[in-house]
CSV table of C-alpha atoms in Angstrom, one decimal:
chain,number,residue,atom,x,y,z
A,824,MET,CA,0.0,-0.1,0.0
A,825,ASN,CA,1.4,3.6,-0.7
A,826,LEU,CA,2.2,5.3,2.5
A,827,GLN,CA,1.5,8.5,1.5
A,828,THR,CA,-1.4,10.1,3.2
A,829,ILE,CA,-4.2,11.5,1.5
A,830,SER,CA,-5.4,15.0,3.2
A,831,SER,CA,-8.1,16.3,1.5
A,832,PRO,CA,-11.7,16.8,3.3
A,833,LEU,CA,-14.1,14.8,4.0
A,834,LYS,CA,-17.0,14.4,1.8
A,835,LYS,CA,-20.0,16.1,3.5
A,836,ARG,CA,-22.3,14.0,6.0
A,837,ILE,CA,-26.1,14.2,6.2
A,838,ALA,CA,-26.8,13.9,10.3
A,839,ILE,CA,-30.1,12.1,10.0
A,840,VAL,CA,-28.5,9.0,8.0
A,841,ASP,CA,-26.1,8.9,11.0
A,842,GLY,CA,-28.8,8.9,13.3
A,843,LEU,CA,-30.5,6.3,11.6
A,844,ARG,CA,-27.6,4.2,11.5
A,845,GLY,CA,-26.8,4.6,15.2
A,846,THR,CA,-31.0,3.8,15.8
A,847,ALA,CA,-30.5,0.9,13.5
A,848,LEU,CA,-27.4,-0.3,15.7
A,849,LEU,CA,-29.5,-0.6,18.6
A,850,GLY,CA,-31.9,-2.5,17.2
A,851,ILE,CA,-29.2,-5.0,15.9
A,852,VAL,CA,-27.6,-5.4,19.5
A,853,LEU,CA,-30.7,-5.9,21.1
A,854,ALA,CA,-32.0,-8.6,18.8
A,855,HIS,CA,-28.7,-10.3,19.4
A,856,ALA,CA,-28.2,-10.2,22.7
A,857,LEU,CA,-31.9,-11.4,24.0
A,858,GLY,CA,-30.2,-14.9,22.1
A,859,TRP,CA,-26.7,-14.6,23.7
A,860,PHE,CA,-25.0,-13.9,20.6
A,861,ILE,CA,-25.5,-17.5,19.8
A,862,ALA,CA,-26.9,-16.4,16.1
A,863,GLY,CA,-28.2,-19.9,15.8
A,864,PHE,CA,-30.4,-22.5,17.6
A,865,ILE,CA,-31.2,-22.6,21.3
A,866,PRO,CA,-32.0,-25.8,22.9
A,867,GLU,CA,-35.7,-25.6,24.7
A,868,LYS,CA,-34.3,-26.6,27.7
A,869,VAL,CA,-32.3,-23.5,28.0
A,870,TRP,CA,-35.6,-21.3,26.7
A,871,GLN,CA,-37.9,-22.9,29.4
A,872,VAL,CA,-35.6,-22.1,32.2
A,873,TYR,CA,-37.1,-18.5,31.9
A,874,GLN,CA,-40.8,-19.8,30.9
A,875,HIS,CA,-42.2,-18.3,33.5
A,876,ASP,CA,-40.1,-15.4,34.0
A,877,VAL,CA,-42.9,-12.5,33.5
A,878,ALA,CA,-40.2,-10.2,32.5
A,879,SER,CA,-38.4,-12.8,29.9
A,880,THR,CA,-42.2,-13.1,28.8
A,881,VAL,CA,-42.9,-9.9,28.2
A,882,VAL,CA,-39.3,-9.0,26.4
A,883,SER,CA,-40.0,-11.9,24.2
A,884,TYR,CA,-43.4,-10.9,23.0
A,885,ILE,CA,-41.2,-7.4,22.6
A,886,ASP,CA,-38.6,-8.9,20.7
A,887,GLY,CA,-41.1,-10.7,17.9
A,888,ILE,CA,-43.4,-8.0,17.6
A,889,PHE,CA,-40.4,-4.7,17.5
A,890,ILE,CA,-37.2,-5.8,17.2
A,891,SER,CA,-36.7,-9.5,15.4
A,892,GLY,CA,-36.1,-9.1,11.5
A,893,LYS,CA,-37.4,-5.7,11.3
A,894,PHE,CA,-33.5,-3.9,11.8
A,895,TYR,CA,-31.5,-5.8,9.6
A,896,THR,CA,-33.7,-4.5,7.2
A,897,PHE,CA,-33.2,-1.1,8.4
A,898,PHE,CA,-29.5,-1.4,8.1
A,899,SER,CA,-30.1,-2.9,4.7
A,900,PHE,CA,-32.1,0.5,3.5
A,901,LEU,CA,-29.0,2.6,4.8
A,902,PHE,CA,-26.4,0.5,3.1
A,903,GLY,CA,-28.5,1.5,-0.3
A,904,VAL,CA,-28.6,5.2,0.7
A,905,SER,CA,-24.8,5.2,1.5
A,906,PHE,CA,-24.5,3.5,-2.1
A,907,ALA,CA,-26.4,6.4,-3.8
A,908,LEU,CA,-24.5,8.9,-1.3
A,909,GLN,CA,-21.5,7.8,-3.0
A,910,PHE,CA,-22.6,7.7,-6.2
A,911,THR,CA,-24.1,11.0,-6.6
A,912,GLN,CA,-21.3,12.3,-4.7
A,913,ARG,CA,-18.4,11.0,-7.2
A,914,LYS,CA,-16.3,13.5,-9.2
A,915,PRO,CA,-18.1,14.2,-12.7
A,916,ASP,CA,-14.3,13.0,-14.0
A,917,ASP,CA,-14.6,9.6,-11.8
A,918,THR,CA,-14.7,6.9,-14.1
A,919,HIS,CA,-13.1,3.8,-11.7
A,920,PHE,CA,-16.7,4.1,-9.2
A,921,ASN,CA,-18.1,1.0,-10.4
A,922,ARG,CA,-14.5,-0.6,-10.3
A,923,ARG,CA,-13.4,0.8,-6.8
A,924,PHE,CA,-17.1,0.1,-5.6
A,925,LEU,CA,-16.4,-3.8,-6.2
A,926,TRP,CA,-13.4,-4.2,-5.0
A,927,ARG,CA,-15.0,-1.9,-1.5
A,928,LEU,CA,-17.3,-5.6,-1.6
A,929,VAL,CA,-14.4,-7.4,-2.2
A,930,LEU,CA,-12.8,-6.2,1.1
A,931,LEU,CA,-15.9,-6.1,3.1
A,932,PHE,CA,-16.2,-9.6,2.4
A,933,ILE,CA,-13.0,-10.3,3.6
A,934,ILE,CA,-13.9,-8.7,6.6
A,935,GLY,CA,-17.6,-10.2,7.1
A,936,PHE,CA,-15.3,-13.7,6.6
A,937,ILE,CA,-13.2,-13.3,9.5
A,938,HIS,CA,-16.1,-12.0,11.3
A,939,HIS,CA,-18.4,-14.6,10.4
A,940,ILE,CA,-15.7,-17.6,11.6
A,941,HIS,CA,-15.8,-15.6,15.1
A,942,TRP,CA,-19.1,-15.0,15.2
A,943,ARG,CA,-21.7,-16.8,12.9
A,944,GLY,CA,-24.5,-13.9,12.7
A,945,ASP,CA,-22.4,-12.3,10.6
A,946,ILE,CA,-24.2,-9.9,7.8
A,947,LEU,CA,-21.5,-8.0,6.0
A,948,GLY,CA,-20.2,-11.1,3.8
A,949,ILE,CA,-24.1,-11.1,2.7
A,950,TYR,CA,-23.7,-7.7,1.9
A,951,ALA,CA,-21.1,-7.9,0.2
A,952,ILE,CA,-22.4,-10.1,-2.3
A,953,ALA,CA,-25.7,-8.5,-2.8
A,954,GLY,CA,-23.9,-5.4,-3.2
A,955,VAL,CA,-23.3,-6.6,-6.7
A,956,PHE,CA,-26.7,-6.2,-7.7
A,957,LEU,CA,-26.8,-2.5,-6.6
A,958,LEU,CA,-24.2,-1.5,-9.1
A,959,LEU,CA,-26.7,-4.0,-11.7
A,960,PHE,CA,-29.6,-2.6,-10.8
A,961,ASN,CA,-28.2,1.3,-10.6
A,962,TYR,CA,-28.4,1.2,-14.6
A,963,PHE,CA,-32.3,0.6,-14.1
A,964,ASN,CA,-34.7,3.7,-14.1
A,965,SER,CA,-36.6,4.6,-10.6
A,966,ASN,CA,-39.2,2.9,-11.7
A,967,THR,CA,-38.2,0.1,-12.4
A,968,ILE,CA,-36.5,-0.3,-9.5
A,969,THR,CA,-39.2,0.9,-7.4
A,970,VAL,CA,-41.2,-2.2,-8.3
A,971,LEU,CA,-38.5,-4.6,-7.7
A,972,ALA,CA,-38.1,-3.4,-4.4
A,973,ILE,CA,-41.7,-3.6,-3.6
A,974,LEU,CA,-41.6,-7.1,-4.6
A,975,LEU,CA,-38.2,-8.5,-2.7
A,976,CYS,CA,-39.0,-6.4,0.0
A,977,LEU,CA,-42.0,-8.6,0.7
A,978,ASN,CA,-40.2,-12.1,0.2
A,979,THR,CA,-42.3,-12.8,-2.8
A,980,PRO,CA,-40.2,-15.0,-4.5
A,981,ILE,CA,-40.0,-17.3,-1.5
A,982,LEU,CA,-43.8,-16.1,-1.0
A,983,LEU,CA,-45.1,-17.8,-4.5
A,984,LYS,CA,-42.6,-21.1,-3.8
A,985,ASN,CA,-44.3,-21.7,-0.6
A,986,THR,CA,-48.1,-21.3,-1.8
A,987,TYR,CA,-47.0,-23.8,-4.5
A,988,LYS,CA,-45.6,-26.7,-2.4
A,989,LEU,CA,-48.8,-25.9,-0.1
A,990,TYR,CA,-50.7,-27.0,-2.5
A,991,TYR,CA,-48.3,-29.3,-4.4
A,992,PRO,CA,-46.4,-30.6,-1.8
A,993,ASP,CA,-43.4,-32.9,-1.9
A,994,LYS,CA,-44.3,-36.5,-1.7
A,995,PRO,CA,-44.2,-37.1,2.3
A,996,LYS,CA,-41.5,-38.9,4.5
A,997,THR,CA,-42.2,-42.0,6.3
A,998,GLU,CA,-42.7,-41.0,9.9
A,999,LYS,CA,-39.9,-43.0,11.3
A,1000,ILE,CA,-37.7,-41.1,8.6
A,1001,GLN,CA,-39.1,-37.8,9.8
A,1002,LYS,CA,-38.3,-39.0,13.3
A,1003,GLN,CA,-34.7,-39.7,12.9
A,1004,GLU,CA,-33.9,-36.2,10.4
A,1005,ASN,CA,-35.4,-34.7,13.9
A,1006,GLU,CA,-33.6,-36.4,16.1
A,1007,LYS,CA,-30.6,-36.1,13.9
A,1008,ALA,CA,-31.2,-32.3,13.2
A,1009,ASN,CA,-31.9,-31.6,17.2
A,1010,ILE,CA,-28.2,-33.1,18.5
A,1011,GLU,CA,-26.4,-31.5,15.9
A,1012,ASN,CA,-27.7,-28.3,17.2
A,1013,ASN,CA,-27.5,-29.1,21.1
A,1014,LYS,CA,-23.8,-29.8,19.9
A,1015,ASN,CA,-23.5,-26.4,18.1
A,1016,TYR,CA,-24.6,-24.5,21.3
A,1017,GLN,CA,-22.5,-25.9,23.6
A,1018,THR,CA,-19.6,-25.9,21.3
A,1019,LEU,CA,-20.1,-22.5,21.6
A,1020,LYS,CA,-21.0,-22.0,24.7
A,1021,THR,CA,-18.0,-24.5,26.3
A,1022,GLY,CA,-15.5,-24.9,23.3
A,1023,THR,CA,-12.4,-23.6,22.6
A,1024,TYR,CA,-10.7,-20.8,20.3
A,1025,THR,CA,-10.3,-23.0,17.8
A,1026,ALA,CA,-13.4,-25.5,18.3
A,1027,ILE,CA,-15.6,-22.7,17.7
A,1028,LEU,CA,-13.8,-21.5,14.8
A,1029,HIS,CA,-13.7,-24.6,13.1
A,1030,GLN,CA,-17.4,-25.2,13.7
A,1031,ASN,CA,-18.3,-21.8,12.3
A,1032,PHE,CA,-16.5,-21.9,9.3
A,1033,GLN,CA,-18.6,-25.3,8.9
A,1034,ASP,CA,-21.9,-23.2,9.0
A,1035,PHE,CA,-21.3,-21.2,6.2
A,1036,ALA,CA,-23.2,-23.8,4.0
A,1037,PHE,CA,-26.0,-24.0,6.8
A,1038,LYS,CA,-25.9,-19.9,6.6
A,1039,ALA,CA,-26.0,-19.7,2.5
A,1040,ASP,CA,-29.2,-22.6,2.8
A,1041,PHE,CA,-31.0,-20.1,5.3
A,1042,GLN,CA,-30.6,-16.6,3.7
A,1043,TRP,CA,-31.4,-18.7,0.5
A,1044,ASN,CA,-34.2,-20.5,1.8
A,1045,SER,CA,-35.8,-18.2,4.4
A,1046,GLY,CA,-35.7,-15.3,1.3
A,1047,ARG,CA,-33.7,-13.3,3.5
A,1048,PHE,CA,-30.9,-12.6,1.1
A,1049,PHE,CA,-33.7,-11.4,-1.2
A,1050,VAL,CA,-35.5,-8.9,1.1
A,1051,THR,CA,-32.0,-7.5,1.7
A,1052,ILE,CA,-31.7,-7.0,-2.0
A,1053,GLY,CA,-34.9,-5.4,-1.8
A,1054,PHE,CA,-34.2,-2.7,1.2
A,1055,PHE,CA,-31.1,-2.1,-0.5
A,1056,LEU,CA,-32.9,-0.8,-3.4
A,1057,LEU,CA,-35.2,1.3,-0.9
A,1058,GLY,CA,-32.3,2.6,0.0
A,1059,LEU,CA,-31.0,3.5,-3.6
A,1060,LEU,CA,-34.5,4.9,-4.8
A,1061,ALA,CA,-34.1,7.1,-1.5
A,1062,GLY,CA,-30.6,8.1,-2.0
A,1063,ARG,CA,-31.5,8.9,-5.7
A,1064,LYS,CA,-34.1,11.3,-4.8
A,1065,LYS,CA,-32.3,13.0,-2.3
A,1066,VAL,CA,-34.9,12.0,0.1
A,1067,PHE,CA,-32.7,13.1,3.5
A,1068,GLU,CA,-31.2,16.5,2.6
A,1069,HIS,CA,-34.8,17.5,1.3
A,1070,LEU,CA,-36.6,16.1,4.6
A,1071,ASP,CA,-38.0,19.1,5.4
A,1072,THR,CA,-40.4,19.3,2.4
A,1073,LEU,CA,-41.1,15.8,2.4
A,1074,LYS,CA,-42.5,15.1,6.4
A,1075,PRO,CA,-45.9,15.1,4.9
A,1076,VAL,CA,-45.2,12.1,2.7
A,1077,PHE,CA,-43.2,10.7,6.0
A,1078,ARG,CA,-46.9,11.1,7.9
A,1079,LYS,CA,-48.4,9.9,6.2
A,1080,THR,CA,-46.7,6.5,5.9
A,1081,LEU,CA,-45.7,6.9,9.5
A,1082,TRP,CA,-49.3,6.4,10.3
A,1083,LEU,CA,-50.6,4.1,7.6
A,1084,THR,CA,-48.0,1.7,8.4
A,1085,LEU,CA,-48.8,1.7,11.5
A,1086,VAL,CA,-52.4,1.4,11.4
A,1087,LEU,CA,-51.6,-1.8,9.2
A,1088,ASN,CA,-49.0,-3.5,12.1
A,1089,VAL,CA,-51.5,-2.8,14.7
A,1090,VAL,CA,-54.4,-4.9,12.4
A,1091,ILE,CA,-51.7,-7.3,11.6
A,1092,VAL,CA,-51.0,-8.1,15.5
A,1093,ALA,CA,-54.0,-8.2,17.0
A,1094,LEU,CA,-54.9,-10.5,14.7
A,1095,PHE,CA,-52.3,-12.7,15.1
A,1096,LEU,CA,-52.9,-12.3,18.8
A,1097,THR,CA,-56.4,-13.0,18.9
A,1098,ILE,CA,-55.8,-16.6,16.3
A,1099,GLN,CA,-53.0,-17.7,18.6
A,1100,PHE,CA,-55.2,-17.7,22.1
A,1101,THR,CA,-58.4,-18.2,20.1
A,1102,ILE,CA,-57.8,-21.4,17.7
A,1103,PRO,CA,-55.5,-24.2,17.9
A,1104,TYR,CA,-53.1,-24.4,15.2
A,1105,GLU,CA,-54.2,-27.6,13.8
A,1106,LYS,CA,-57.7,-26.1,13.1
A,1107,LEU,CA,-56.9,-23.5,11.0
A,1108,PRO,CA,-57.7,-24.0,7.2
A,1109,THR,CA,-54.7,-25.0,4.6
A,1110,TRP,CA,-54.6,-21.5,2.8
A,1111,PHE,CA,-54.0,-19.8,6.0
A,1112,ASN,CA,-50.6,-20.7,6.1
A,1113,ALA,CA,-49.7,-18.6,2.6
A,1114,PHE,CA,-52.0,-15.6,4.3
A,1115,ALA,CA,-50.2,-15.9,7.3
A,1116,GLU,CA,-46.6,-15.6,5.7
A,1117,LEU,CA,-47.9,-12.5,3.7
A,1118,LEU,CA,-49.0,-10.7,6.7
A,1119,PHE,CA,-45.7,-11.8,8.2
A,1120,SER,CA,-43.8,-10.5,5.4
A,1121,VAL,CA,-46.1,-7.1,5.2
A,1122,HIS,CA,-45.4,-6.7,8.7
A,1123,SER,CA,-42.1,-7.3,8.6
A,1124,CYS,CA,-42.0,-4.7,6.1
A,1125,THR,CA,-44.1,-2.3,7.2
A,1126,MET,CA,-42.6,-2.2,10.9
A,1127,THR,CA,-39.1,-1.2,9.1
A,1128,LEU,CA,-40.7,1.4,7.2
A,1129,PHE,CA,-42.3,2.6,10.3
A,1130,TYR,CA,-38.8,2.6,12.3
A,1131,ILE,CA,-37.2,4.4,9.1
A,1132,THR,CA,-40.4,7.4,8.8
A,1133,GLY,CA,-40.8,7.6,12.4
A,1134,PHE,CA,-37.1,8.0,13.7
A,1135,SER,CA,-36.2,10.4,10.5
A,1136,LEU,CA,-39.3,12.9,11.9
A,1137,LEU,CA,-38.5,12.6,15.6
A,1138,LEU,CA,-34.6,13.4,14.9
A,1139,SER,CA,-35.0,16.5,12.4
A,1140,LYS,CA,-37.1,18.2,15.9
A,1141,THR,CA,-35.0,20.6,17.3
A,1142,SER,CA,-36.1,19.0,20.8
A,1143,TRP,CA,-34.3,16.0,19.7
A,1144,GLN,CA,-31.0,17.4,18.5
A,1145,GLY,CA,-29.1,16.1,21.6
A,1146,VAL,CA,-30.5,12.1,20.7
A,1147,LEU,CA,-29.5,12.8,17.3
A,1148,THR,CA,-26.1,14.1,17.7
A,1149,ASN,CA,-25.6,11.4,20.2
A,1150,LEU,CA,-26.4,8.3,17.8
A,1151,SER,CA,-24.5,10.4,15.1
A,1152,TYR,CA,-21.5,9.4,17.1
A,1153,ILE,CA,-22.5,5.8,16.6
A,1154,GLY,CA,-23.5,5.4,12.7
A,1155,LYS,CA,-20.2,7.3,11.7
A,1156,MET,CA,-18.3,4.7,13.3
A,1157,ALA,CA,-21.6,1.7,11.7
A,1158,LEU,CA,-18.9,-0.7,11.3
A,1159,THR,CA,-16.6,-0.4,13.7
A,1160,ASN,CA,-19.5,-0.4,16.3
A,1161,TYR,CA,-21.3,-3.8,14.3
A,1162,LEU,CA,-18.0,-5.7,15.6
A,1163,LEU,CA,-17.6,-4.0,18.4
A,1164,GLN,CA,-20.6,-5.4,19.4
A,1165,SER,CA,-20.5,-8.9,18.2
A,1166,THR,CA,-16.6,-9.0,19.8
A,1167,ILE,CA,-18.4,-7.9,23.1
A,1168,GLY,CA,-21.3,-10.6,23.0
A,1169,ILE,CA,-18.6,-13.1,22.2
A,1170,LEU,CA,-16.4,-12.6,25.2
A,1171,LEU,CA,-19.4,-12.6,27.6
A,1172,PHE,CA,-21.0,-15.9,26.2
A,1173,TYR,CA,-18.9,-17.9,24.7
A,1174,GLY,CA,-16.4,-20.5,25.7
A,1175,TYR,CA,-13.2,-18.7,25.2
A,1176,GLY,CA,-14.8,-15.7,27.2
A,1177,PHE,CA,-16.9,-16.0,30.1
A,1178,GLY,CA,-19.2,-18.9,28.7
A,1179,LEU,CA,-22.4,-17.1,30.1
A,1180,ALA,CA,-25.0,-18.3,27.0
A,1181,GLY,CA,-28.1,-19.0,28.6
A,1182,ASN,CA,-27.0,-18.0,32.6
A,1183,PHE,CA,-28.6,-14.6,32.3
A,1184,SER,CA,-32.5,-14.5,31.3
A,1185,PRO,CA,-33.9,-12.5,28.0
A,1186,ALA,CA,-34.8,-9.6,30.2
A,1187,TRP,CA,-31.3,-8.9,31.8
A,1188,CYS,CA,-30.2,-9.6,28.2
A,1189,PHE,CA,-32.4,-6.9,26.9
A,1190,VAL,CA,-30.7,-4.6,29.8
A,1191,LEU,CA,-27.5,-5.8,29.1
A,1192,GLY,CA,-27.5,-4.8,25.0
A,1193,ILE,CA,-28.6,-1.2,26.3
A,1194,VAL,CA,-26.0,-0.8,28.8
A,1195,ILE,CA,-23.6,-2.2,25.4
A,1196,PHE,CA,-25.3,0.4,23.1
A,1197,ILE,CA,-24.6,3.4,25.8
A,1198,GLY,CA,-21.3,2.8,26.3
A,1199,GLN,CA,-20.7,2.7,22.4
A,1200,ILE,CA,-22.0,6.0,22.4
A,1201,PHE,CA,-19.6,7.5,24.4
A,1202,PHE,CA,-16.5,5.2,23.2
A,1203,SER,CA,-17.9,6.6,20.0
A,1204,LYS,CA,-18.0,10.5,21.2
A,1205,TRP,CA,-14.6,10.3,22.4
A,1206,TRP,CA,-13.4,8.5,19.2
A,1207,LEU,CA,-14.6,10.7,16.6
A,1208,SER,CA,-13.0,13.7,19.1
A,1209,GLN,CA,-9.9,12.7,18.6
A,1210,TYR,CA,-9.6,10.6,14.8
A,1211,TYR,CA,-11.3,11.4,11.4
A,1212,TYR,CA,-13.0,8.0,11.0
A,1213,GLY,CA,-13.7,4.3,13.1
A,1214,PRO,CA,-10.7,2.4,13.3
A,1215,ILE,CA,-12.7,-0.2,10.7
A,1216,GLU,CA,-13.8,2.2,8.3
A,1217,TRP,CA,-10.4,3.7,8.3
A,1218,LEU,CA,-8.7,0.1,7.4
A,1219,TRP,CA,-11.7,-0.3,4.6
A,1220,ARG,CA,-11.0,3.1,3.3
A,1221,SER,CA,-7.2,2.9,2.9
A,1222,ALA,CA,-7.3,-0.3,1.6
A,1223,THR,CA,-9.9,1.1,-1.3
A,1224,TYR,CA,-7.7,3.8,-2.0
A,1225,TRP,CA,-4.3,1.7,-1.6
A,1226,GLN,CA,-3.5,4.8,0.3
A,1227,TRP,CA,-3.0,6.0,4.1
A,1228,GLN,CA,-6.3,8.0,5.0
A,1229,LYS,CA,-5.7,10.9,7.3
A,1230,MET,CA,-6.4,9.9,10.9
A,1231,LYS,CA,-5.5,12.0,13.5
A,1232,ARG,CA,-7.9,15.2,14.1
């Protein structure tokens, strides 16, 4: 790498976008902390210990309705916004943007790979692969991107596949074979959990490396990969239309979207809760499974939009400028703080750390997530008072340009 230092001024940042990144990271740390940062199967016996704990039951409902599956989409949206900002802010004579962005994705994949073998919940490697589609779809007009974004955000490919299988199922397995497969899966899942909780550093790295195939299968068959690309495209649209630069004039649209998504989510959640407490699962008609999947997709998608519009409106208020400033500290170092969250979780809950997975109730883990986030605010504020970039952002940027970037203020 060239040791020459670049001293050009930093490009203008949008405070609201940094604040939203910070907000997304709060949701992400809470989602991961509630599962002891296991990022996978947790044995039923671990959950059963806390099934009569009222606080943990309440937190579990909060997680299901407000957190789980909503903040990786929020973060994905902001990744798309960042791409659009980089593209629109490039110099007129910059003819290497696509090549440079591809190289950034390669570097991100390397960071994600290292992160994954330490913590299998990593999303950076997925972003690196899905990010290629941003370059491809960037050549499409906004109307086409809008249609694709809606279809992918709603997980349409998987909805269609599952609906087809509902009416044209594969040949059913015998009860004996199904039982054997379930027992094998349970043994394997319990073994993996115990490795994470009590295993050595090398044992955990080995297991996480082997889990690449499972992760790819999950991302594809659950549709998370499609949904991620969908929110990338939604962010690309927002960046193209300079939504956050013109937020003041677009506030009426944001308010309408906020109330519409709120009403939709109240209706969907009320429907699911009513059915859960009144109708046994086995008595539900066959078509309801497909309908429930569609409603869940709409719920996850619109809940993300609710957060995006709601927090944008709040953070744009004069009375919330202090909150925006604190969230922006974390948002400016989003990559570093994302990796820092999992590092703290690994050291607390994994075998080569304190091995505390399952030892604390989900309610206390919720509190822990908030404490970690508050600590990150203080850390980020101090760091940015000394340096221009977060440490991982600086390395990523330096490697992108093959030149050491100016770091010290």
